[in-house]
PDB file of C-alpha atoms in Angstrom:
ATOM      1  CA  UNK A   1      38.096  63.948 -84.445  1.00 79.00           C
ATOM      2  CA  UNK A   2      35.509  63.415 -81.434  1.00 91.00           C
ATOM      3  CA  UNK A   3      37.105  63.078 -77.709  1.00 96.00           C
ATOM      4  CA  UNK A   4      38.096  59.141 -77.327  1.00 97.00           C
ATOM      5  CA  UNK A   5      39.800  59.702 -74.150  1.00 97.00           C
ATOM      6  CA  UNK A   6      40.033  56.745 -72.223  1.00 97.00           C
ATOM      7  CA  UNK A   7      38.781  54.611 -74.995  1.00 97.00           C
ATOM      8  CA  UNK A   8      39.989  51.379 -76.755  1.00 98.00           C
ATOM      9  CA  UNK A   9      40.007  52.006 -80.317  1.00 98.00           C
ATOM     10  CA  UNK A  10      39.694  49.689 -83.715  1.00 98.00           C
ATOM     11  CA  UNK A  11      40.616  51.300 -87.051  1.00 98.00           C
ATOM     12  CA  UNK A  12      39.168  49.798 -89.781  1.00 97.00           C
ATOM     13  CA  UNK A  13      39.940  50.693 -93.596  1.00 95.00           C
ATOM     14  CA  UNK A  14      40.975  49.208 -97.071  1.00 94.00           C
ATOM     15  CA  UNK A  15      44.047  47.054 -97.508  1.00 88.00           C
ATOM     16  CA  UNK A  16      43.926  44.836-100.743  1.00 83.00           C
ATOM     17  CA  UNK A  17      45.325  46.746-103.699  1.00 84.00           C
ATOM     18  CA  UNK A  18      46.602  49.469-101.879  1.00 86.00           C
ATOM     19  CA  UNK A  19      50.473  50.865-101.852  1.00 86.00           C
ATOM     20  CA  UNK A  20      51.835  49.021 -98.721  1.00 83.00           C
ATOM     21  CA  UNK A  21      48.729  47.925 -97.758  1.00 81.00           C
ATOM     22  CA  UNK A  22      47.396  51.616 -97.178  1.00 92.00           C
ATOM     23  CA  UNK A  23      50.349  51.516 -93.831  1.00 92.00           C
ATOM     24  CA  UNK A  24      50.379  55.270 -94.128  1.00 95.00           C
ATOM     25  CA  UNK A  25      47.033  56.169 -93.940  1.00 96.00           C
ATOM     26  CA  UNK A  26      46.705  53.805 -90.941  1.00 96.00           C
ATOM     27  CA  UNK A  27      49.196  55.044 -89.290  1.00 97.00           C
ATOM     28  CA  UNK A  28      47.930  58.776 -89.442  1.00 97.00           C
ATOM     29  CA  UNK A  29      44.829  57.821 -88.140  1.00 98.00           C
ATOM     30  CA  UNK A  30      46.356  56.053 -85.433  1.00 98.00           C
ATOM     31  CA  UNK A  31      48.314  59.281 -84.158  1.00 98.00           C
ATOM     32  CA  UNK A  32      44.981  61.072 -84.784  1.00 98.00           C
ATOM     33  CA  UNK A  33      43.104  58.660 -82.100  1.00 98.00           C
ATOM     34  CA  UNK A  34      46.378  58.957 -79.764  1.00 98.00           C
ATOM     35  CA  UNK A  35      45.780  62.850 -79.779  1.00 98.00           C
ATOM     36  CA  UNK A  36      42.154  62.489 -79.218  1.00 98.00           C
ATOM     37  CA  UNK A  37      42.832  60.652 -75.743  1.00 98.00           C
ATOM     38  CA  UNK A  38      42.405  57.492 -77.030  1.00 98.00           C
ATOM     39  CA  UNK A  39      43.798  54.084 -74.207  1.00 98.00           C
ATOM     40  CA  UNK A  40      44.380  52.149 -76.833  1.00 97.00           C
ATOM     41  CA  UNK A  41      44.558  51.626 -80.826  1.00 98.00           C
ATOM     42  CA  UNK A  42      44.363  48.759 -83.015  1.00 97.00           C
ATOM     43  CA  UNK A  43      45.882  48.991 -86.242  1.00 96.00           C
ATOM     44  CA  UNK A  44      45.978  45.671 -88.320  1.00 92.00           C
ATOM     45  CA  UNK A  45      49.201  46.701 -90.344  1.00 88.00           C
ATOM     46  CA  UNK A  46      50.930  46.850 -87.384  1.00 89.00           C
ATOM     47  CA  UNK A  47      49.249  44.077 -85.560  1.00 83.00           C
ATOM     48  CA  UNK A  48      50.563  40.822 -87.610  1.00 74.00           C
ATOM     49  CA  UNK A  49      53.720  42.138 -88.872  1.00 68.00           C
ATOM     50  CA  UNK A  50      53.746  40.502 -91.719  1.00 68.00           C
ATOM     51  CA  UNK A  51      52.024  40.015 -95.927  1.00 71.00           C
ATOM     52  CA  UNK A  52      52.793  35.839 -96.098  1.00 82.00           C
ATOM     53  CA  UNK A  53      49.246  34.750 -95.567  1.00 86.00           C
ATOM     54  CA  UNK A  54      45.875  35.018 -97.664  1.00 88.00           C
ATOM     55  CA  UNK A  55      43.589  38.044 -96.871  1.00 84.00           C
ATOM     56  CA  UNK A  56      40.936  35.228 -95.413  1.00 90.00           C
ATOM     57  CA  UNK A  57      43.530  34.589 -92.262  1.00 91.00           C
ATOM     58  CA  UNK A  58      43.891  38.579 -91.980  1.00 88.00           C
ATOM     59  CA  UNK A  59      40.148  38.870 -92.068  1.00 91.00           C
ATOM     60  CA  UNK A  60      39.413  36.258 -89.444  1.00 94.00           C
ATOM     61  CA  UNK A  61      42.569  36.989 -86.968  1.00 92.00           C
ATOM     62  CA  UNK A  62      40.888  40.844 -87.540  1.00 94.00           C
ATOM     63  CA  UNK A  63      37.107  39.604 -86.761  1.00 96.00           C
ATOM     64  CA  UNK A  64      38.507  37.710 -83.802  1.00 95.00           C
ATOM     65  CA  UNK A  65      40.381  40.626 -82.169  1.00 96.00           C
ATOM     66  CA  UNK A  66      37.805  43.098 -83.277  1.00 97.00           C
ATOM     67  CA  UNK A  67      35.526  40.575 -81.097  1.00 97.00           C
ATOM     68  CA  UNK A  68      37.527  40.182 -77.946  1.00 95.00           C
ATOM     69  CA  UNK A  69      35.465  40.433 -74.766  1.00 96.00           C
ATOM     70  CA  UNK A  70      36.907  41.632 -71.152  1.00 92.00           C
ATOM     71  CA  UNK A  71      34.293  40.777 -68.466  1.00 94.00           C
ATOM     72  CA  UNK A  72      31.027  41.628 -69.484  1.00 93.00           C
ATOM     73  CA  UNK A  73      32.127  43.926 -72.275  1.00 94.00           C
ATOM     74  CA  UNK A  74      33.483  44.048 -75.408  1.00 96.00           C
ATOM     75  CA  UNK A  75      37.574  45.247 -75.535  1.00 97.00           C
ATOM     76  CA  UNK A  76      36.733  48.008 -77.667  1.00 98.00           C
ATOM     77  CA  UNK A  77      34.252  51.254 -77.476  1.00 97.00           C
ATOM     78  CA  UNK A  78      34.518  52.389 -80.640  1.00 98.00           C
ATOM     79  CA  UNK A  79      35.387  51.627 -84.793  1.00 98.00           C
ATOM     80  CA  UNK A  80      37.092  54.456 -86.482  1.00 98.00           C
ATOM     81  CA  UNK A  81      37.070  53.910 -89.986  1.00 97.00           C
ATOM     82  CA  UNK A  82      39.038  55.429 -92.561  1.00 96.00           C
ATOM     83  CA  UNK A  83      38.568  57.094 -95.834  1.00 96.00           C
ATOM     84  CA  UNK A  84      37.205  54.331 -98.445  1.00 95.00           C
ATOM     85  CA  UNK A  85      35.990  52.264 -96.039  1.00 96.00           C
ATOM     86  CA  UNK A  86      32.777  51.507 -97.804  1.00 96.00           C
ATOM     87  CA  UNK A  87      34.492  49.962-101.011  1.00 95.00           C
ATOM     88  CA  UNK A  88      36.488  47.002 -98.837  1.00 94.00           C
ATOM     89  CA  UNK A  89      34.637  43.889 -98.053  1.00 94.00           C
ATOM     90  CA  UNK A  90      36.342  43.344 -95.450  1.00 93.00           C
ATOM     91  CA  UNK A  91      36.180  46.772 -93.729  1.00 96.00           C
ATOM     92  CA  UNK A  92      32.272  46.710 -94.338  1.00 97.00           C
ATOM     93  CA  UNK A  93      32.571  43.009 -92.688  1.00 97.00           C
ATOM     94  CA  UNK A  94      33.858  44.797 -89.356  1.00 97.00           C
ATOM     95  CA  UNK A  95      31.373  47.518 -89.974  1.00 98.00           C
ATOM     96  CA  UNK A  96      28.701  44.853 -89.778  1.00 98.00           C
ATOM     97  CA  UNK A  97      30.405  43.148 -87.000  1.00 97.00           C
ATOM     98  CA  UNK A  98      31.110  46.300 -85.302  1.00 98.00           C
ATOM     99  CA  UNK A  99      27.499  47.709 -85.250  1.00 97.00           C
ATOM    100  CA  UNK A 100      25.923  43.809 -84.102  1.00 97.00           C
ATOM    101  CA  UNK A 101      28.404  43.972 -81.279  1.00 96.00           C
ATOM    102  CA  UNK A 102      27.229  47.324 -79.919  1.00 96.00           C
ATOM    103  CA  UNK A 103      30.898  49.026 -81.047  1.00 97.00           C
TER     104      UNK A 103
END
């Protein structure tokens, strides 16, 4: 894993159809980005705590974080993505999202 020390951090990955959600493999990369120096991490499985609502409310709450602007700049530096990545729409949507940001 590159150096993300000091750096706000946005994992991105597949979900649907996944045991729990794929909570493990999020959570590995999470300690990964903590050990490369990273400030900060957002990780979606633990960021609504819960499975009650539709994927579309996940994918927009995930947009609009993913989104979030301090000042002049956007919260995060950088979108780690994890293995499979490409075959989520959704993960591909923050890809998309990501790159048009500048992330």
């Amino acid at each position: 894993m590159a150096d993300l020390s000091g750096m706000n951090v946005y994992l991105s990955g597949p979900m649907t159809g996944r045991r729990d959600n794929n909570r493990d493999a999020f959570a590995e990369a999470k300690r990964a980005c903590e050990e490369a120096g990273a400030e900060f991490v957002f990780n979606p499985c633990e960021a609504w705590g819960h499975t009650d609502h539709p994927a579309s409310w996940y994918m927009a709450h995930d947009l609009h974080r993913l989104t979030e602007c301090v000042g002049d700049k956007t919260l995060f530096d950088v979108l780690v993505q994890l293995e499979g990545w490409e075959n989520s729409d959704g993960a591909r949507a923050e890809h998309s999202v990501a790159m048009a940001c500048g992330i």
